[in-house]
Short mmCIF file of C-alpha atoms in Angstrom, two decimals:
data_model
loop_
_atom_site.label_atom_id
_atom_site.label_comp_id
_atom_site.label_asym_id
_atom_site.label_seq_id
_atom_site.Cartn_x
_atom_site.Cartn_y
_atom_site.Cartn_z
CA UNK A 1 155.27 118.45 94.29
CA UNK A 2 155.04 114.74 93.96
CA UNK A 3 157.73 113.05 94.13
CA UNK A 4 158.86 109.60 92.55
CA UNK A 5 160.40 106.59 93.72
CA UNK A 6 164.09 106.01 93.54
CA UNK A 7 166.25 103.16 93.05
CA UNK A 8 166.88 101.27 96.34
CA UNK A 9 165.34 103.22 98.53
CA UNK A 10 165.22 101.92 102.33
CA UNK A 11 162.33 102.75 103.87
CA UNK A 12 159.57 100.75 106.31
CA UNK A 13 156.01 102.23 106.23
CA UNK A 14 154.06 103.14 109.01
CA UNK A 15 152.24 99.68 109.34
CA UNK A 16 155.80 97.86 109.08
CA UNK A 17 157.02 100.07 112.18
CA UNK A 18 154.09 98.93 114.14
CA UNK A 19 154.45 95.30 113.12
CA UNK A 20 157.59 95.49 114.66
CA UNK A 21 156.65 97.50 117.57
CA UNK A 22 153.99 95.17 118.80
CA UNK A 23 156.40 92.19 118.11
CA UNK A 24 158.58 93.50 120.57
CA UNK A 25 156.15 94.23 122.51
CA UNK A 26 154.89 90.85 122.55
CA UNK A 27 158.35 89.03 123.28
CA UNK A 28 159.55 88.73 119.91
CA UNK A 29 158.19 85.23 119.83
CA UNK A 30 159.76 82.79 117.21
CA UNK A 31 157.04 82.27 114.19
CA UNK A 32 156.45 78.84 112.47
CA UNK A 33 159.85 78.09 111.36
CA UNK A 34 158.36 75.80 108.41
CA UNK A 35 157.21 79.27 106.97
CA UNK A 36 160.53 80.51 106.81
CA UNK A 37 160.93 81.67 102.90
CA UNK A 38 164.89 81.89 103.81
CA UNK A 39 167.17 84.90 103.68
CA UNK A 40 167.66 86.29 100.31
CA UNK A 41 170.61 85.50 98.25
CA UNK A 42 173.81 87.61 98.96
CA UNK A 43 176.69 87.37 96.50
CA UNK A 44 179.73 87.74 96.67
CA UNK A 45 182.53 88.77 94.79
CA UNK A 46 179.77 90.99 92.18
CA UNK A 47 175.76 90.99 92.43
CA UNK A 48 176.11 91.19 88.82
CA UNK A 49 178.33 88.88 87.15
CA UNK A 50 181.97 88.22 86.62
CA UNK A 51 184.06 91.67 86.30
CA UNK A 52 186.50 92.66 83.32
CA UNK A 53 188.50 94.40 85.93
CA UNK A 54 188.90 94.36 89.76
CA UNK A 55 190.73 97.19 91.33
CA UNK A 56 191.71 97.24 94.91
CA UNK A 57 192.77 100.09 97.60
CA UNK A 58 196.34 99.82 96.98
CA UNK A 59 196.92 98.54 101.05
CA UNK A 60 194.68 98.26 103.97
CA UNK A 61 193.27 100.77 105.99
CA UNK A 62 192.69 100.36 109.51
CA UNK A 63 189.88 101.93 110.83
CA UNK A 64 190.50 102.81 114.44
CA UNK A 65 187.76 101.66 117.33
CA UNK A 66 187.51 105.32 118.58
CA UNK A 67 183.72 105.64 118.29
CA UNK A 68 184.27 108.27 115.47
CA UNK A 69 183.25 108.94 111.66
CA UNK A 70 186.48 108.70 109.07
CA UNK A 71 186.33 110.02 105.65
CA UNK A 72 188.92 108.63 103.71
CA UNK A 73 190.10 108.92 99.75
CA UNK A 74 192.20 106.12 98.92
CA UNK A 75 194.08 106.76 95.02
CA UNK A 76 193.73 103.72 92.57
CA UNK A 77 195.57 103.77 89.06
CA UNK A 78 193.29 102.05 86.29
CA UNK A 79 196.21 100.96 84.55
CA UNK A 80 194.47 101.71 81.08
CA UNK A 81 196.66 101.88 78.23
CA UNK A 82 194.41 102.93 75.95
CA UNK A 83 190.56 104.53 75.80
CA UNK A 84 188.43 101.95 77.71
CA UNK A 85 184.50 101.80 77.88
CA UNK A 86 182.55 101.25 80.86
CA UNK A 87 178.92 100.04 81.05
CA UNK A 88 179.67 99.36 84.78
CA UNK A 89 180.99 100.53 87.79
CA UNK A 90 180.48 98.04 91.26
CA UNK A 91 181.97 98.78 94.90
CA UNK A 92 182.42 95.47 97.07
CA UNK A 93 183.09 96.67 100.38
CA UNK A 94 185.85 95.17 102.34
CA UNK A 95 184.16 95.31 105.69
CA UNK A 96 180.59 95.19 106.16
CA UNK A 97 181.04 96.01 109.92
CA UNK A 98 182.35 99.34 108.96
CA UNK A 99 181.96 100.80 105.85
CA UNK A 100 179.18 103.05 105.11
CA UNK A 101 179.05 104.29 101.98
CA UNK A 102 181.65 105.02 99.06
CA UNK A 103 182.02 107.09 95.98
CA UNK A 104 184.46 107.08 92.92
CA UNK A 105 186.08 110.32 91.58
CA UNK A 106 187.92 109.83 88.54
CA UNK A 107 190.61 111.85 86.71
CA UNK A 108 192.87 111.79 83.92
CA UNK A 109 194.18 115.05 84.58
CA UNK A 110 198.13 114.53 84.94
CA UNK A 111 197.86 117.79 87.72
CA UNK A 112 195.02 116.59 89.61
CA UNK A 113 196.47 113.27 89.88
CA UNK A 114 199.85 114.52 91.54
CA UNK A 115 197.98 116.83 94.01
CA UNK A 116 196.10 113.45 95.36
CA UNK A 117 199.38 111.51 95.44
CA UNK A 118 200.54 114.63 97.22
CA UNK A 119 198.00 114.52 99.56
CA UNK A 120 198.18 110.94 100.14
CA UNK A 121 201.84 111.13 100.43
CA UNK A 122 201.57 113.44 103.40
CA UNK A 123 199.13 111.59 105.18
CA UNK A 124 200.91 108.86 107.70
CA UNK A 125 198.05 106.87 106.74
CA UNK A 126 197.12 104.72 103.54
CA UNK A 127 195.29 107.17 101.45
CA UNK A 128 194.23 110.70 102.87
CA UNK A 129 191.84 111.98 104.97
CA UNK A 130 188.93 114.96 102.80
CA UNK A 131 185.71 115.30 104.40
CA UNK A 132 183.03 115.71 101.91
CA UNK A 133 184.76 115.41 98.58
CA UNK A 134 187.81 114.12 97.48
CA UNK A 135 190.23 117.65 98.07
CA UNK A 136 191.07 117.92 94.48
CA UNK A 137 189.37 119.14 91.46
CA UNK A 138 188.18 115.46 89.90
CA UNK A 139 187.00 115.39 86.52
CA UNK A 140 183.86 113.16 86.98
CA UNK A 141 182.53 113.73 90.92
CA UNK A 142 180.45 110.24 90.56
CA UNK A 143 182.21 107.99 88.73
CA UNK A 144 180.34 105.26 90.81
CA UNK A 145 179.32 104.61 94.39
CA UNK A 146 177.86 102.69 97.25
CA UNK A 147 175.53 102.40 100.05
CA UNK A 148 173.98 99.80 101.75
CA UNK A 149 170.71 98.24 99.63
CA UNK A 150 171.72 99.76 96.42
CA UNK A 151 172.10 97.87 93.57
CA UNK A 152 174.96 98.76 91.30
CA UNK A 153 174.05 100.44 87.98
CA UNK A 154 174.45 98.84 84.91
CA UNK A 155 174.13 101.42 81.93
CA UNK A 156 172.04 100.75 78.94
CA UNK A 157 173.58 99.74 75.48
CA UNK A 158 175.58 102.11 74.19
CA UNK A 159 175.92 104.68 77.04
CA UNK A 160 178.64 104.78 79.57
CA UNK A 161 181.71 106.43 81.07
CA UNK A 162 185.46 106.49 78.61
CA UNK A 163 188.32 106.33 80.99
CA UNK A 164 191.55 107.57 79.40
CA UNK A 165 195.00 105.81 79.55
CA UNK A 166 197.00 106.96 82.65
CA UNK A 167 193.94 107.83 84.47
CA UNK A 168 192.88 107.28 88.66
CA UNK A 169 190.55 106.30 90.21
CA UNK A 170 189.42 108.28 93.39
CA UNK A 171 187.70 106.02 96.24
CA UNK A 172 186.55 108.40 98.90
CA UNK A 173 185.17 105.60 102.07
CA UNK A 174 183.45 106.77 104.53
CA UNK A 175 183.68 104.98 108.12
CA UNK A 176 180.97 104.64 110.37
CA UNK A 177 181.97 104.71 114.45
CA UNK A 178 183.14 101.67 115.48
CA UNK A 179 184.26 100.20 119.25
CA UNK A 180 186.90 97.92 117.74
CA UNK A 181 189.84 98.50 115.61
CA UNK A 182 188.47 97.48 111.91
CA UNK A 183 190.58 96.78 108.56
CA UNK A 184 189.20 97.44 105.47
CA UNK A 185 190.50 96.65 101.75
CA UNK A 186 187.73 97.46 99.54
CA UNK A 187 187.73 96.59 95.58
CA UNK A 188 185.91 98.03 92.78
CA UNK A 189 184.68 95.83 89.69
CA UNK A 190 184.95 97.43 86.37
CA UNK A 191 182.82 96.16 83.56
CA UNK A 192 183.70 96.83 80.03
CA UNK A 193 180.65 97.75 77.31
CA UNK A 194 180.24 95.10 74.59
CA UNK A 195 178.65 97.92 72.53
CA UNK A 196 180.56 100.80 71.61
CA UNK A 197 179.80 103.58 73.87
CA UNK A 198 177.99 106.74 71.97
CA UNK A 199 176.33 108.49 74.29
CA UNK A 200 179.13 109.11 77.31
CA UNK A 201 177.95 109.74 80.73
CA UNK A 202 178.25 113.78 81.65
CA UNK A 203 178.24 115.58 84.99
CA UNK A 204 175.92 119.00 85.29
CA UNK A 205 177.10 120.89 88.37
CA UNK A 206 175.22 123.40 90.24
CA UNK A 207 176.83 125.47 93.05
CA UNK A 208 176.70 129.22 94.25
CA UNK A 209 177.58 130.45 91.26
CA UNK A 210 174.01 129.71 90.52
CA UNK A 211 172.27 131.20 93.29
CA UNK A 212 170.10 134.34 93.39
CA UNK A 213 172.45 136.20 94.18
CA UNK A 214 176.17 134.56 93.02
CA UNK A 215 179.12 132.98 95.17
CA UNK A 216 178.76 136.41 97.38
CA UNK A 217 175.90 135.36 98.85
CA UNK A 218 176.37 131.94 99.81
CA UNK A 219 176.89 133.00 103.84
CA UNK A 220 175.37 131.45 106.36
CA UNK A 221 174.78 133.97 109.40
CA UNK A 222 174.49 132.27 112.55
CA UNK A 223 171.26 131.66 115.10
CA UNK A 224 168.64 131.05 112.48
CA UNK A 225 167.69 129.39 109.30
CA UNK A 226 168.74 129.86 105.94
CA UNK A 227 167.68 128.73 102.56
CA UNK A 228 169.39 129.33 99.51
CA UNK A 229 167.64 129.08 95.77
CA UNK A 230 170.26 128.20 92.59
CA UNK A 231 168.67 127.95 89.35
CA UNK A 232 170.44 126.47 86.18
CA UNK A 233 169.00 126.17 83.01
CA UNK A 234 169.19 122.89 80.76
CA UNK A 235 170.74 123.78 77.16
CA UNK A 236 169.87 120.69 75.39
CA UNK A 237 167.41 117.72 75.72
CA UNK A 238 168.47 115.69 78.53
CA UNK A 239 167.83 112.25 80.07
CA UNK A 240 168.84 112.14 83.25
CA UNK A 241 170.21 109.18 85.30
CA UNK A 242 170.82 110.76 89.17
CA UNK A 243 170.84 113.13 91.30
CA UNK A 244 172.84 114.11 93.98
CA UNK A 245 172.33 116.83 96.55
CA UNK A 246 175.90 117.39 98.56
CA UNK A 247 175.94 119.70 101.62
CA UNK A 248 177.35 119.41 104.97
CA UNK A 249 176.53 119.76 108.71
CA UNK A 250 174.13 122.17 108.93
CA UNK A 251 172.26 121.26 105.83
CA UNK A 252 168.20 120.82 106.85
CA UNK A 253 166.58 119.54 103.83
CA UNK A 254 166.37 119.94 99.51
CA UNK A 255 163.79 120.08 97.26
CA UNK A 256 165.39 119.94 93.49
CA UNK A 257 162.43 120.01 90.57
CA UNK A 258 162.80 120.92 86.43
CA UNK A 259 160.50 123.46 85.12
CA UNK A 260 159.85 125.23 81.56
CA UNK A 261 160.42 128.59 80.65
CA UNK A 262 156.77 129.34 80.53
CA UNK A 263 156.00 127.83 84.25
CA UNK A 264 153.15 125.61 83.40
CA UNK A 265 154.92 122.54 83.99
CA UNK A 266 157.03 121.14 87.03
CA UNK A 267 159.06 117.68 86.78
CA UNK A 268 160.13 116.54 90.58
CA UNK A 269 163.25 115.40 90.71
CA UNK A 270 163.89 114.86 94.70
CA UNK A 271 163.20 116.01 98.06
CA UNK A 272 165.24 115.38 101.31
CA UNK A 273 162.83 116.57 104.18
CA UNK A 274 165.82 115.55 106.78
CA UNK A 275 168.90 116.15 105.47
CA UNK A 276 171.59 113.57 107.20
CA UNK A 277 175.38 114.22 105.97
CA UNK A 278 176.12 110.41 106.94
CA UNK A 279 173.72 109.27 104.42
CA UNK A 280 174.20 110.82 101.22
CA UNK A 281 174.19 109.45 98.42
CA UNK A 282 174.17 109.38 94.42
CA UNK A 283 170.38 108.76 93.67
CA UNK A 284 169.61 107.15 90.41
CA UNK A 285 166.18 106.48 88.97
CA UNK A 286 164.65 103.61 87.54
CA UNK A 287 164.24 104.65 84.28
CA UNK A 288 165.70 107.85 82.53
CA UNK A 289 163.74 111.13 82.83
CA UNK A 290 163.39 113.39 80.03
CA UNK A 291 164.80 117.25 80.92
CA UNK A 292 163.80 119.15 77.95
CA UNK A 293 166.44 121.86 76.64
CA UNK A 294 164.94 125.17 77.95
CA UNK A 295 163.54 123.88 81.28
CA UNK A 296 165.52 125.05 84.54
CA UNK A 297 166.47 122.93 87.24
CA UNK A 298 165.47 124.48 90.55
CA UNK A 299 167.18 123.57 94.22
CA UNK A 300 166.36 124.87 97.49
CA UNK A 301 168.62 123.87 100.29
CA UNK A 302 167.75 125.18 104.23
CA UNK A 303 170.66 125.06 106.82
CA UNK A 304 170.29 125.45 110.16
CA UNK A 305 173.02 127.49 111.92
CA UNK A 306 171.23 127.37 115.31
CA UNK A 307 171.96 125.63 118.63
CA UNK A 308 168.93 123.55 117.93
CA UNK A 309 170.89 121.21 115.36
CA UNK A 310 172.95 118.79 117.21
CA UNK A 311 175.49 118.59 114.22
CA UNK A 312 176.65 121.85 114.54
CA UNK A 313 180.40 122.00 114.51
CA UNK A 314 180.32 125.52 116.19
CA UNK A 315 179.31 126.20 120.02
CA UNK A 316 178.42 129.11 120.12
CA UNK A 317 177.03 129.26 116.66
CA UNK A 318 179.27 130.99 114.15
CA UNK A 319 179.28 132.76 110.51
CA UNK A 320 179.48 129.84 107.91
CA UNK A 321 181.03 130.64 104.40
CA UNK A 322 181.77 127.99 101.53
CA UNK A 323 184.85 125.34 102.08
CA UNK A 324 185.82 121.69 102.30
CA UNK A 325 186.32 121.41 106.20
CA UNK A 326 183.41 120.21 108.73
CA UNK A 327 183.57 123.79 110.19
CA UNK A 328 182.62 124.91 106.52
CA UNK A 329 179.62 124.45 104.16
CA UNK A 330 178.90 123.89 100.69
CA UNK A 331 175.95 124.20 98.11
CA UNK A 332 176.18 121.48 95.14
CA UNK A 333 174.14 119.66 93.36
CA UNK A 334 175.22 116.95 90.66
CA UNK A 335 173.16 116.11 87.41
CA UNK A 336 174.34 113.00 85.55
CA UNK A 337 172.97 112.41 81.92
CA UNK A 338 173.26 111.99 78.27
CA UNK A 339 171.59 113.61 75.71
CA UNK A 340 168.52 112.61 74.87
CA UNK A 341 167.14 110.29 72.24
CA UNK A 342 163.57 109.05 71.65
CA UNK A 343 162.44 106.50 73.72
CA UNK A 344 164.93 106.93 76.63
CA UNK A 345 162.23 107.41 78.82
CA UNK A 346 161.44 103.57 78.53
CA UNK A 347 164.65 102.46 79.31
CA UNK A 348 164.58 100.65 82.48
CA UNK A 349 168.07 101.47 84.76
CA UNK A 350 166.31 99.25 87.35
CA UNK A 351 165.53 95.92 85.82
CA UNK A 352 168.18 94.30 83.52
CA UNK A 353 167.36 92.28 80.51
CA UNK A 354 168.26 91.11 77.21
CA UNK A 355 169.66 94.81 75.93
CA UNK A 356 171.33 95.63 79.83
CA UNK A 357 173.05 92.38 80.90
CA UNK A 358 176.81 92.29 81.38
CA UNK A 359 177.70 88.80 82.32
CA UNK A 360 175.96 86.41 84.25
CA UNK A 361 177.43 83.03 85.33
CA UNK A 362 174.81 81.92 87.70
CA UNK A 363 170.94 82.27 88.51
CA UNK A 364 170.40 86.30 89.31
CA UNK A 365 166.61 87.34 90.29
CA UNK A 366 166.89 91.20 90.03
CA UNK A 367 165.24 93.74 91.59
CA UNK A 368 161.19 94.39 90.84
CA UNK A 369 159.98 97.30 89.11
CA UNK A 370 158.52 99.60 90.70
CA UNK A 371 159.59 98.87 94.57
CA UNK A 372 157.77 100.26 96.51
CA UNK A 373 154.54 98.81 94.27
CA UNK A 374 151.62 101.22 94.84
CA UNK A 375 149.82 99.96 91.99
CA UNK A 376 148.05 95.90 90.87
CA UNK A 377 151.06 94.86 88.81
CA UNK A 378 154.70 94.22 89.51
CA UNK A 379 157.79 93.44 86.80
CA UNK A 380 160.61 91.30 87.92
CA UNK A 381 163.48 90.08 85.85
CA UNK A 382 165.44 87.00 86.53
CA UNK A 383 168.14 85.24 84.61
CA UNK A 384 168.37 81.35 84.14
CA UNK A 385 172.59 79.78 84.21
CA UNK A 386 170.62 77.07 82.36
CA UNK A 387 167.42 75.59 80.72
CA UNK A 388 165.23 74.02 83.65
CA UNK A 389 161.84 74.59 85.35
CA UNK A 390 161.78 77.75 87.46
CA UNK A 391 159.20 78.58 89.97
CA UNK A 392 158.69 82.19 91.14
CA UNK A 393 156.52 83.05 94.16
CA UNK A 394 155.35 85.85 96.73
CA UNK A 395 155.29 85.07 100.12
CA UNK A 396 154.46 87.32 103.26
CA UNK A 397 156.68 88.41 106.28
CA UNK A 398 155.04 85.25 107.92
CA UNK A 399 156.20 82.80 105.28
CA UNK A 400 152.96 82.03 104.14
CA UNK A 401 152.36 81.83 100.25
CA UNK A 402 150.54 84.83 98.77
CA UNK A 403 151.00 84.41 94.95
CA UNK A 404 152.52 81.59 92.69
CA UNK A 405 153.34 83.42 89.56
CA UNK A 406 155.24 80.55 87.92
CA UNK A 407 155.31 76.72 88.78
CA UNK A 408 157.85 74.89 87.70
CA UNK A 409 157.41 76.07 83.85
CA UNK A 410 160.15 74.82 81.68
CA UNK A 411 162.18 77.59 80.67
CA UNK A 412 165.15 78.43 78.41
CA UNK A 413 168.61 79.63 79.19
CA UNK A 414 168.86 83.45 79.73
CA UNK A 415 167.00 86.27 80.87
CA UNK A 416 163.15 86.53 81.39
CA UNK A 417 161.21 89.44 82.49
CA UNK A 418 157.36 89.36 83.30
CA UNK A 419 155.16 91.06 84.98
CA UNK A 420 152.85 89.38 87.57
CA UNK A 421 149.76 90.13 89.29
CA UNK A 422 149.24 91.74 93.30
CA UNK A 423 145.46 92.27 93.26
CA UNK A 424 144.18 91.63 96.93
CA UNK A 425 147.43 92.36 98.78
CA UNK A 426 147.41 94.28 102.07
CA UNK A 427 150.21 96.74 102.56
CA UNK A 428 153.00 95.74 103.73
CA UNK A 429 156.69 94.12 102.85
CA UNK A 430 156.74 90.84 101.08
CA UNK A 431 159.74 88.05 99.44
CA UNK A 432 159.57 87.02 95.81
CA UNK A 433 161.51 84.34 95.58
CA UNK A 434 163.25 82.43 92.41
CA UNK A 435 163.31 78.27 92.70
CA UNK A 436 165.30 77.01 89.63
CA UNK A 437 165.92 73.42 89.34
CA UNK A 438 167.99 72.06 92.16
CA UNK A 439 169.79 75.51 93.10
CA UNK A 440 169.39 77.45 95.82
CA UNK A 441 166.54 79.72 95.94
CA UNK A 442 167.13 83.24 95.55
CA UNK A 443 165.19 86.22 97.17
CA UNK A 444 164.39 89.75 97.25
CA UNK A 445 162.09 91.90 99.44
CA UNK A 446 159.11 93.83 97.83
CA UNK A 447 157.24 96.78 99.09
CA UNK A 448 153.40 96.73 98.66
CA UNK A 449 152.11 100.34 99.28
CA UNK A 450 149.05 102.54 99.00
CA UNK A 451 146.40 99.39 99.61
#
């Protein structure tokens, strides 16, 4: 199958590597520093304007210099008093140095929450230590999240998550090995919807109670390869908004993909040729996809239970049957959505505008549509503090000037979205960058593929 792009995906192509390679090779020799576009533009405190709420792990955690991976759920209390809409969810990571990814369980389950104070209680540490998940039954698995290069996701009009008065928050961090003792105090910025909310976000879950053959069969025999095939069928028109494949240490690779009842048709949803636990993620796409009721969502997941993977936990190879522990596997996949409604399918989750915006208090230049850009046109957004001239402009790794889309047009206050011309370009990466008024200029990398 074919599969699409993603929303902030990290990748360098083939060319890039060798660009780099024979820069290397060469000395790594200092370029015209006049060419310099300049570094893009990294905010702090929110990428996406000023939060209703900010929520913070309730102490620090210190991450110890042991040369080891950490997964760690810290418990946050909303504090909600009353049913509260979301149109946002944003993770601002305490420690850049450390943390490598994070996702948000939530609950409003009065049980659930005193198992995880139960659990943190009992650990000597702030919060409590659950590889993989969050070691309690959560009510929404992806509440939120973040990795590196992602930009948070804003939710159309009208769609979003209700959290319920007394309800937690669930932060599960995950530590990458460090040489150095490292503290960490990460917060999470809550933005309210200024429309009410009437499509609420839902979670589809897929595990072995889906495979071929039931829960029985999800065993993984050791010394050799196995793949497993769930199948779950979609009961009512669907958009969907991510995707995320969870397995553990022997996990090989996925391939998810929607199909009707009839066969003839096939919608990709996402493959992971190389499965790496350390970078998982919740995968969202830049705009909605359609799932219509009646189609069946396929997964295939390989492990390999062989001495050949270096992530085994067992030596010799052992039997592997489901559980939360490293020595343990699982089979999950998570499907978030909303039901659908005409036109979803045009509703960018990738570049904000008018309809998508939150707040913004100063210049934002968002991120292009579609990145990587395999075709002659690119859409970018941007949003002006102010009324002033704006420039917008391409340049290449080199610094040199590629394509001037806008120069120094007078524009109005608030957000503009265009789309802009990349006839003639080579493969490769490239910087837009926004120039309004007397600010500072603001940049983001593009990806030029296919050429």
């Amino acid at each position: 199958h074919e599969y699409r792009s993603l929303r902030g995906e990290r990748f360098l192509t083939a060319e890039e590597k060798q660009l780099i390679s024979d820069w290397v090779d060469q000395g790594m020799p200092e370029g015209n520093p006049a060419d310099n576009p300049g570094l893009p533009n990294f905010p702090e405190g929110s990428q996406i304007g000023e939060p209703d709420l900010v929520l913070s792990m309730p102490e620090p955690f210190l991450h110890e210099g042991n040369m080891t991976d950490q997964y760690q759920v810290f418990v946050i209390p909303t504090g909600f008093t009353e049913p509260t809409e979301i149109a946002a969810v944003e993770v601002r990571p305490g420690n850049a140095t450390v943390d490598h990814h994070a996702l948000i369980g939530y609950t409003d389950n009065p049980s659930v929450i005193a198992q995880a104070q139960a659990l943190d209680a009992a650990d000597p540490n702030p919060g409590y230590e659950s590889f993989g998940d969050y070691g309690v039954d959560v009510s929404q698995f992806l509440f939120g999240g973040w990795v590196p290069g992602t930009p948070p996701l804003e939710f159309p009009p009208t769609i979003g998550h209700v959290a319920q008065p007394g309800s937690h928050l669930l932060l599960q961090m995950h530590y990458g090995p460090s040489a150095v003792d490292a503290m960490d105090q990460t917060e999470i910025n809550v933005f309210f919807s200024e429309a009410p909310i009437q499509r609420e976000v839902e979670t589809f879950i897929m595990n072995p109670a889906h495979l071929d053959g039931g829960w029985g069969s999800f065993v993984i025999p050791p010394n050799q390869v196995t793949t497993f095939h769930g199948s779950m069928a979609i009961p009512q028109d669907m958009s969907l908004i991510s995707v995320t494949p969870h397995c553990h240490l022997l996990g090989q690779s996925w391939e998810v993909f929607a199909r009707s009842p009839d066969a003839q048709d096939t919608i990709p949803l996402i493959a992971i040729p190389e499965w790496d636990f350390n970078w998982q993620g919740l995968f969202t796409y830049p705009q909605m996809i359609h799932l219509p009721a009646g189609y069946v969502v396929e997964a295939y997941c390989s492990y390999d239970n062989t001495s050949d993977n270096p992530f085994n936990p067992s030596d010799p190879p052992e039997w592997m049957t489901w559980g939360d522990f490293t020595t343990e596997e699982m089979f999950v996949l998570f499907l978030q959505g909303v039901p659908y409604e005409e036109g979803d399918e045009d509703i960018s989750m990738s570049v904000p505008n008018e309809h998508t915006v939150v707040v913004y208090r100063d210049n934002n230049l968002f991120p292009a549509w579609p990145n990587p850009a395999a075709h002659s046109e690119v859409t970018i957004g941007f949003h002006l503090a102010e009324a002033g001239k704006a420039s917008l402009a391409l340049y290449d790794m080199q610094g040199r000037l590629v394509k001037q889309w806008l120069n120094d047009e007078g524009l109005a206050a608030g957000h503009h979205l265009g789309t802009h011309d990349l006839s003639g370009l080579p493969s490769g990466t490239y910087v837009y960058r926004l120039q309004a008024g007397q600010g500072k200029p603001l940049s983001r990398t593009l990806q030029v593929v296919g050429r």
